[in-house]
CSV table of C-alpha atoms and ligand atoms in Angstrom, one decimal:
chain,number,residue,atom,x,y,z
A,815,UNK,CA,3.2,121.3,-14.0
A,816,UNK,CA,0.5,124.2,-14.4
A,817,UNK,CA,-2.4,123.1,-16.0
A,818,UNK,CA,-2.5,123.8,-19.8
A,819,UNK,CA,-6.0,124.5,-22.1
A,820,UNK,CA,-6.0,124.2,-26.0
A,821,UNK,CA,-8.6,126.5,-27.3
A,822,UNK,CA,-10.5,126.7,-30.6
A,823,UNK,CA,-12.8,129.6,-31.5
A,824,UNK,CA,-15.5,130.5,-34.6
A,825,UNK,CA,-14.7,127.1,-36.5
A,826,UNK,CA,-18.0,128.3,-39.0
A,827,UNK,CA,-17.7,125.0,-40.6
A,828,UNK,CA,-20.6,125.5,-43.7
A,829,UNK,CA,-20.5,127.4,-46.9
A,830,UNK,CA,-17.7,130.3,-47.1
A,831,UNK,CA,-19.3,133.2,-45.9
A,832,UNK,CA,-18.0,136.8,-46.6
A,833,UNK,CA,-14.3,136.2,-45.2
A,834,UNK,CA,-15.0,133.0,-43.3
A,835,UNK,CA,-13.5,129.9,-44.8
A,836,UNK,CA,-16.1,127.5,-43.6
A,837,UNK,CA,-15.1,125.3,-46.2
A,838,UNK,CA,-11.9,124.8,-44.7
A,839,UNK,CA,-13.2,124.4,-41.2
A,840,UNK,CA,-13.5,120.0,-41.1
A,841,UNK,CA,-9.7,119.6,-42.7
A,842,UNK,CA,-8.8,122.5,-40.0
A,843,UNK,CA,-10.3,120.6,-37.0
A,844,UNK,CA,-8.8,117.5,-38.1
A,845,UNK,CA,-5.4,119.3,-37.6
A,846,UNK,CA,-6.8,120.9,-34.3
A,847,UNK,CA,-7.1,117.1,-33.1
A,848,UNK,CA,-3.8,116.6,-33.9
A,849,UNK,CA,-2.5,119.3,-32.2
A,850,UNK,CA,-4.4,118.2,-29.2
A,851,UNK,CA,-3.2,114.8,-29.6
A,852,UNK,CA,0.2,116.0,-29.7
A,853,UNK,CA,0.3,119.0,-26.8
A,854,UNK,CA,-1.8,116.9,-23.9
A,855,UNK,CA,-3.8,119.9,-22.6
A,856,UNK,CA,-5.6,119.1,-19.8
A,857,UNK,CA,-8.4,120.9,-21.0
A,858,UNK,CA,-9.9,122.2,-24.6
A,859,UNK,CA,-12.1,125.0,-25.0
A,860,UNK,CA,-14.5,125.8,-28.1
A,861,UNK,CA,-15.7,129.5,-27.9
A,862,UNK,CA,-18.4,129.1,-30.2
A,863,UNK,CA,-19.9,129.9,-33.5
A,864,UNK,CA,-19.2,126.3,-34.8
A,865,UNK,CA,-21.4,126.6,-37.9
A,866,UNK,CA,-22.4,129.1,-40.8
A,867,UNK,CA,-26.4,128.8,-40.0
A,868,UNK,CA,-28.2,128.3,-43.1
A,869,UNK,CA,-31.8,126.9,-41.8
A,870,UNK,CA,-32.7,123.7,-38.7
A,871,UNK,CA,-31.9,120.9,-41.0
A,872,UNK,CA,-28.6,122.1,-42.6
A,873,UNK,CA,-27.5,123.5,-39.1
A,874,UNK,CA,-27.9,120.4,-37.4
A,875,UNK,CA,-26.1,118.2,-39.8
A,876,UNK,CA,-23.1,120.9,-39.9
A,877,UNK,CA,-22.8,120.6,-36.0
A,878,UNK,CA,-22.8,116.8,-36.2
A,879,UNK,CA,-20.1,117.3,-38.3
A,880,UNK,CA,-18.2,119.1,-35.9
A,881,UNK,CA,-19.1,117.2,-33.3
A,882,UNK,CA,-17.9,114.4,-34.9
A,883,UNK,CA,-14.3,115.5,-34.6
A,884,UNK,CA,-14.6,116.8,-30.9
A,885,UNK,CA,-15.4,113.0,-30.2
A,886,UNK,CA,-12.3,112.1,-31.5
A,887,UNK,CA,-10.4,114.1,-29.2
A,888,UNK,CA,-9.3,112.4,-26.0
A,889,UNK,CA,-9.1,115.2,-23.5
A,890,UNK,CA,-12.1,116.8,-21.8
A,891,UNK,CA,-14.0,119.2,-23.6
A,892,UNK,CA,-16.1,122.1,-22.8
A,893,UNK,CA,-18.3,123.9,-25.6
A,894,UNK,CA,-20.1,127.4,-25.6
A,895,UNK,CA,-22.8,128.4,-28.1
A,896,UNK,CA,-22.1,131.6,-30.2
A,897,UNK,CA,-25.0,133.3,-32.1
A,898,UNK,CA,-24.6,130.8,-35.1
A,899,UNK,CA,-25.1,128.2,-33.3
A,900,UNK,CA,-28.5,129.6,-32.1
A,901,UNK,CA,-30.0,131.3,-34.9
A,902,UNK,CA,-31.6,128.5,-35.8
A,903,UNK,CA,-31.1,125.9,-33.3
A,904,UNK,CA,-31.7,126.1,-29.7
A,905,UNK,CA,-29.5,125.5,-26.7
A,906,UNK,CA,-31.4,122.3,-26.2
A,907,UNK,CA,-30.8,120.9,-29.9
A,908,UNK,CA,-27.2,121.7,-29.6
A,909,UNK,CA,-27.0,120.1,-25.9
A,910,UNK,CA,-28.2,116.8,-27.8
A,911,UNK,CA,-25.6,117.3,-30.8
A,912,UNK,CA,-22.7,118.0,-28.6
A,913,UNK,CA,-23.8,115.4,-25.9
A,914,UNK,CA,-23.0,117.9,-23.0
A,915,UNK,CA,-25.1,120.5,-20.7
A,916,UNK,CA,-24.8,123.9,-21.7
A,917,UNK,CA,-25.8,125.9,-18.5
A,918,UNK,CA,-22.9,128.3,-17.2
A,919,UNK,CA,-20.7,126.4,-14.9
A,920,UNK,CA,-17.7,126.4,-12.6
A,921,UNK,CA,-14.8,124.0,-11.7
A,922,UNK,CA,-11.2,124.4,-10.4
A,923,UNK,CA,-8.3,123.5,-12.7
A,924,UNK,CA,-5.0,123.6,-10.9
A,925,UNK,CA,-4.8,126.6,-8.7
A,926,UNK,CA,-7.4,128.1,-11.3
A,927,UNK,CA,-11.5,128.6,-11.4
A,928,UNK,CA,-12.8,128.0,-14.9
A,929,UNK,CA,-16.1,130.0,-15.4
A,930,UNK,CA,-17.6,128.9,-17.9
A,931,UNK,CA,-20.5,132.2,-18.6
A,932,UNK,CA,-22.2,130.6,-21.2
A,933,UNK,CA,-24.7,134.0,-21.3
A,934,UNK,CA,-27.5,133.8,-23.8
A,935,UNK,CA,-25.8,134.4,-27.1
A,936,UNK,CA,-28.8,134.7,-29.9
A,937,UNK,CA,-28.9,138.0,-31.9
A,938,UNK,CA,-32.2,139.5,-31.7
A,939,UNK,CA,-33.6,140.5,-35.8
A,940,UNK,CA,-36.7,142.3,-34.3
A,941,UNK,CA,-37.3,145.7,-35.2
A,942,UNK,CA,-36.5,148.1,-32.7
A,943,UNK,CA,-34.4,145.1,-30.3
A,944,UNK,CA,-31.9,144.2,-32.9
A,945,UNK,CA,-28.9,142.3,-31.3
A,946,UNK,CA,-27.6,140.9,-27.8
A,947,UNK,CA,-29.8,141.1,-25.1
A,948,UNK,CA,-28.3,139.9,-22.1
A,949,UNK,CA,-30.7,137.9,-19.7
A,950,UNK,CA,-30.5,139.5,-15.9
A,951,UNK,CA,-30.1,135.6,-14.5
A,952,UNK,CA,-26.9,135.6,-16.4
A,953,UNK,CA,-25.6,138.7,-15.3
A,954,UNK,CA,-26.7,137.7,-11.4
A,955,UNK,CA,-25.0,134.1,-12.3
A,956,UNK,CA,-21.6,136.0,-13.4
A,957,UNK,CA,-21.9,138.7,-10.2
A,958,UNK,CA,-22.1,136.0,-7.6
A,959,UNK,CA,-19.4,133.8,-9.2
A,960,UNK,CA,-17.2,137.2,-9.2
A,961,UNK,CA,-18.4,138.1,-5.9
A,962,UNK,CA,-17.7,134.6,-4.5
A,963,UNK,CA,-14.5,133.4,-6.0
A,964,UNK,CA,-11.7,132.3,-3.4
A,965,UNK,CA,-9.1,131.9,-6.7
A,966,UNK,CA,-7.7,133.1,-9.9
A,967,UNK,CA,-10.6,132.8,-12.0
A,968,UNK,CA,-10.7,132.5,-16.0
A,969,UNK,CA,-13.8,133.3,-17.1
A,970,UNK,CA,-14.9,132.4,-20.6
A,971,UNK,CA,-17.7,133.5,-23.2
A,972,UNK,CA,-18.8,133.8,-26.7
A,973,UNK,CA,-19.3,137.4,-27.0
A,974,UNK,CA,-16.4,139.4,-25.3
A,975,UNK,CA,-17.0,142.5,-23.2
A,976,UNK,CA,-14.2,144.5,-22.6
A,977,UNK,CA,-15.7,147.3,-24.7
A,978,UNK,CA,-12.8,147.5,-26.9
A,979,UNK,CA,-12.6,149.4,-30.3
A,980,UNK,CA,-13.5,147.8,-33.4
A,981,UNK,CA,-11.8,149.9,-35.8
A,982,UNK,CA,-10.3,148.1,-39.1
A,983,UNK,CA,-12.5,144.7,-38.1
A,984,UNK,CA,-14.2,143.8,-41.4
A,985,UNK,CA,-17.4,142.8,-39.1
A,986,UNK,CA,-17.8,145.2,-36.7
A,987,UNK,CA,-16.3,148.6,-37.3
A,988,UNK,CA,-19.4,149.7,-38.7
A,989,UNK,CA,-21.4,146.9,-36.6
A,990,UNK,CA,-20.2,147.6,-33.5
A,991,UNK,CA,-23.3,147.3,-31.4
A,992,UNK,CA,-23.1,143.7,-32.6
A,993,UNK,CA,-19.6,143.0,-31.5
A,994,UNK,CA,-20.3,143.0,-27.4
A,995,UNK,CA,-23.6,143.2,-25.2
A,996,UNK,CA,-25.1,146.6,-24.9
A,997,UNK,CA,-25.0,145.8,-20.8
A,998,UNK,CA,-21.2,145.6,-21.4
A,999,UNK,CA,-20.7,148.0,-18.8
A,1000,UNK,CA,-22.3,146.6,-16.3
A,1001,UNK,CA,-20.8,143.3,-17.0
A,1002,UNK,CA,-17.4,144.6,-16.3
A,1003,UNK,CA,-18.8,146.2,-13.1
A,1004,UNK,CA,-19.8,142.7,-11.9
A,1005,UNK,CA,-16.8,141.5,-12.8
A,1006,UNK,CA,-15.0,144.4,-10.8
A,1007,UNK,CA,-16.5,142.8,-7.4
A,1008,UNK,CA,-14.3,139.5,-7.7
A,1009,UNK,CA,-11.2,140.1,-4.9
A,1010,UNK,CA,-9.0,137.7,-7.1
A,1011,UNK,CA,-7.2,138.1,-10.4
A,1012,UNK,CA,-9.5,137.7,-12.9
A,1013,UNK,CA,-8.9,137.0,-16.8
A,1014,UNK,CA,-11.5,137.0,-19.6
A,1015,UNK,CA,-11.5,134.8,-22.8
A,1016,UNK,CA,-13.9,135.4,-25.5
A,1017,UNK,CA,-14.7,134.8,-29.6
A,1018,UNK,CA,-17.2,136.3,-31.8
A,1019,UNK,CA,-14.8,139.3,-33.1
A,1020,UNK,CA,-12.4,137.1,-35.4
A,1021,UNK,CA,-9.3,138.9,-34.3
A,1022,UNK,CA,-6.8,138.3,-31.4
A,1023,UNK,CA,-6.9,141.2,-29.0
A,1024,UNK,CA,-5.6,142.0,-25.4
A,1025,UNK,CA,-7.7,144.4,-23.5
A,1026,UNK,CA,-6.7,145.3,-20.0
A,1027,UNK,CA,-9.8,146.9,-18.3
A,1028,UNK,CA,-9.5,147.9,-14.4
A,1029,UNK,CA,-6.8,145.2,-13.5
A,1030,UNK,CA,-9.2,142.5,-15.6
A,1031,UNK,CA,-7.3,141.6,-18.8
A,1032,UNK,CA,-10.0,140.6,-21.7
A,1033,UNK,CA,-8.4,138.2,-24.4
A,1034,UNK,CA,-10.1,137.3,-27.9
A,1035,UNK,CA,-9.0,134.5,-29.7
A,1036,UNK,CA,-9.2,134.6,-33.8
A,1037,UNK,CA,-11.4,132.5,-35.5
A,1038,UNK,CA,-10.1,129.0,-36.9
A,1039,UNK,CA,-11.2,130.0,-40.4
A,1040,UNK,CA,-11.3,133.9,-40.3
A,1041,UNK,CA,-9.2,135.2,-43.2
A,1042,UNK,CA,-10.0,138.8,-43.4
A,1043,UNK,CA,-6.2,139.3,-41.1
A,1044,UNK,CA,-4.3,136.9,-43.5
A,1045,UNK,CA,-4.8,137.5,-47.1
A,1046,UNK,CA,-7.9,135.4,-47.9
A,1047,UNK,CA,-6.2,132.1,-46.4
A,1048,UNK,CA,-7.9,130.6,-43.2
A,1049,UNK,CA,-5.8,131.6,-40.3
A,1050,UNK,CA,-6.1,128.2,-38.6
A,1051,UNK,CA,-6.0,129.9,-35.0
A,1052,UNK,CA,-5.4,127.5,-32.0
A,1053,UNK,CA,-5.0,128.7,-28.8
A,1054,UNK,CA,-2.9,127.3,-25.8
A,1055,UNK,CA,-3.3,128.8,-22.6
A,1056,UNK,CA,-0.9,128.0,-19.4
A,1057,UNK,CA,-2.2,128.9,-16.2
A,1058,UNK,CA,-0.1,129.6,-13.1
A,1059,UNK,CA,0.9,133.0,-11.7
A,1060,UNK,CA,1.3,134.1,-15.1
A,1061,UNK,CA,-0.8,133.7,-17.8
A,1062,UNK,CA,0.9,132.6,-21.3
A,1063,UNK,CA,-1.3,132.5,-24.2
A,1064,UNK,CA,0.1,131.5,-27.6
A,1065,UNK,CA,-2.2,131.7,-30.9
A,1066,UNK,CA,-0.8,129.6,-33.3
A,1067,UNK,CA,-1.3,129.7,-36.9
A,1068,UNK,CA,-1.0,132.6,-39.6
A,1069,UNK,CA,-2.2,135.1,-37.4
A,1070,UNK,CA,0.1,134.4,-34.3
A,1071,UNK,CA,0.1,135.9,-30.7
A,1072,UNK,CA,1.9,135.3,-28.0
A,1073,UNK,CA,1.1,137.0,-24.5
A,1074,UNK,CA,2.6,136.5,-20.7
A,1075,UNK,CA,0.9,138.4,-18.2
A,1076,UNK,CA,0.5,138.6,-14.4
A,1077,UNK,CA,-3.1,139.3,-13.5
A,1078,UNK,CA,-3.3,141.1,-10.1
A,1079,UNK,CA,-6.2,140.6,-7.7
A,1080,UNK,CA,-6.6,144.5,-7.1
A,1081,UNK,CA,-8.7,146.9,-9.2
A,1082,UNK,CA,-7.6,150.4,-10.8
A,1083,UNK,CA,-8.4,153.4,-9.3
A,1084,UNK,CA,-11.5,155.0,-11.0
A,1085,UNK,CA,-11.3,157.6,-13.7
A,1086,UNK,CA,-10.6,161.1,-13.1
A,1087,UNK,CA,-13.8,163.5,-13.8
A,1088,UNK,CA,-13.7,165.5,-17.2
A,1089,UNK,CA,-10.3,168.1,-17.0
A,1090,UNK,CA,-13.0,170.8,-18.0
B,2097,LIG,FE1,-18.1,133.9,-35.5
């Protein structure tokens, strides 16, 4: 039986904020825990933004409330930090609350390799340097992983790197510089070094997307509590992904999506020069 992964993203526990229904997060997480108990996947992935940040003390309490529900799940869980997890808390504080090391890592799942690319997701608020700043060691980790991987690889991060358009996105249409890393093209070039099928999975942008680039398909999963695509009610998005020769990804809830794709090891032909 091919391995299956249950996925939850952008839980945003806390007070409602913009269209994020953080007030519904804990109840939806209880539902997610029951979903996992029924589905019995091999792994649970949390793609980050577990809370809507307030201040250091409040954020520690909010994180602990989410962590408590994760602890009731009887399946191996891997967490990634999002920008809201890091606004007032450090990676070390998140590590302590979750009881889990939060450095980038790879491990095998069936015939696949899972690459948890826990690249820095803190958003800088400094004048002249606003947004994500990818530390060079995070780029080097991904490049070396891509060069050396010897089996189909699922790359998981908080921030998507496809460069997909943000047209219609409530948060990012008019703030596209916060939707990805400024270094996204270089990150994709690092991934293109892989000689194996690669699929990328991320959260952050609060919608479901499928974006093939250079033979690598990039997926983003809707937030658990987002409501801008669902008429004000939380999407309640639970993901379930099966990894074999094909990748079968379903997002359940009120903003559903189902995708089946066969990733290839070959990259695409480089784009043509301008017609003019
Ligand atoms: Fe988020």
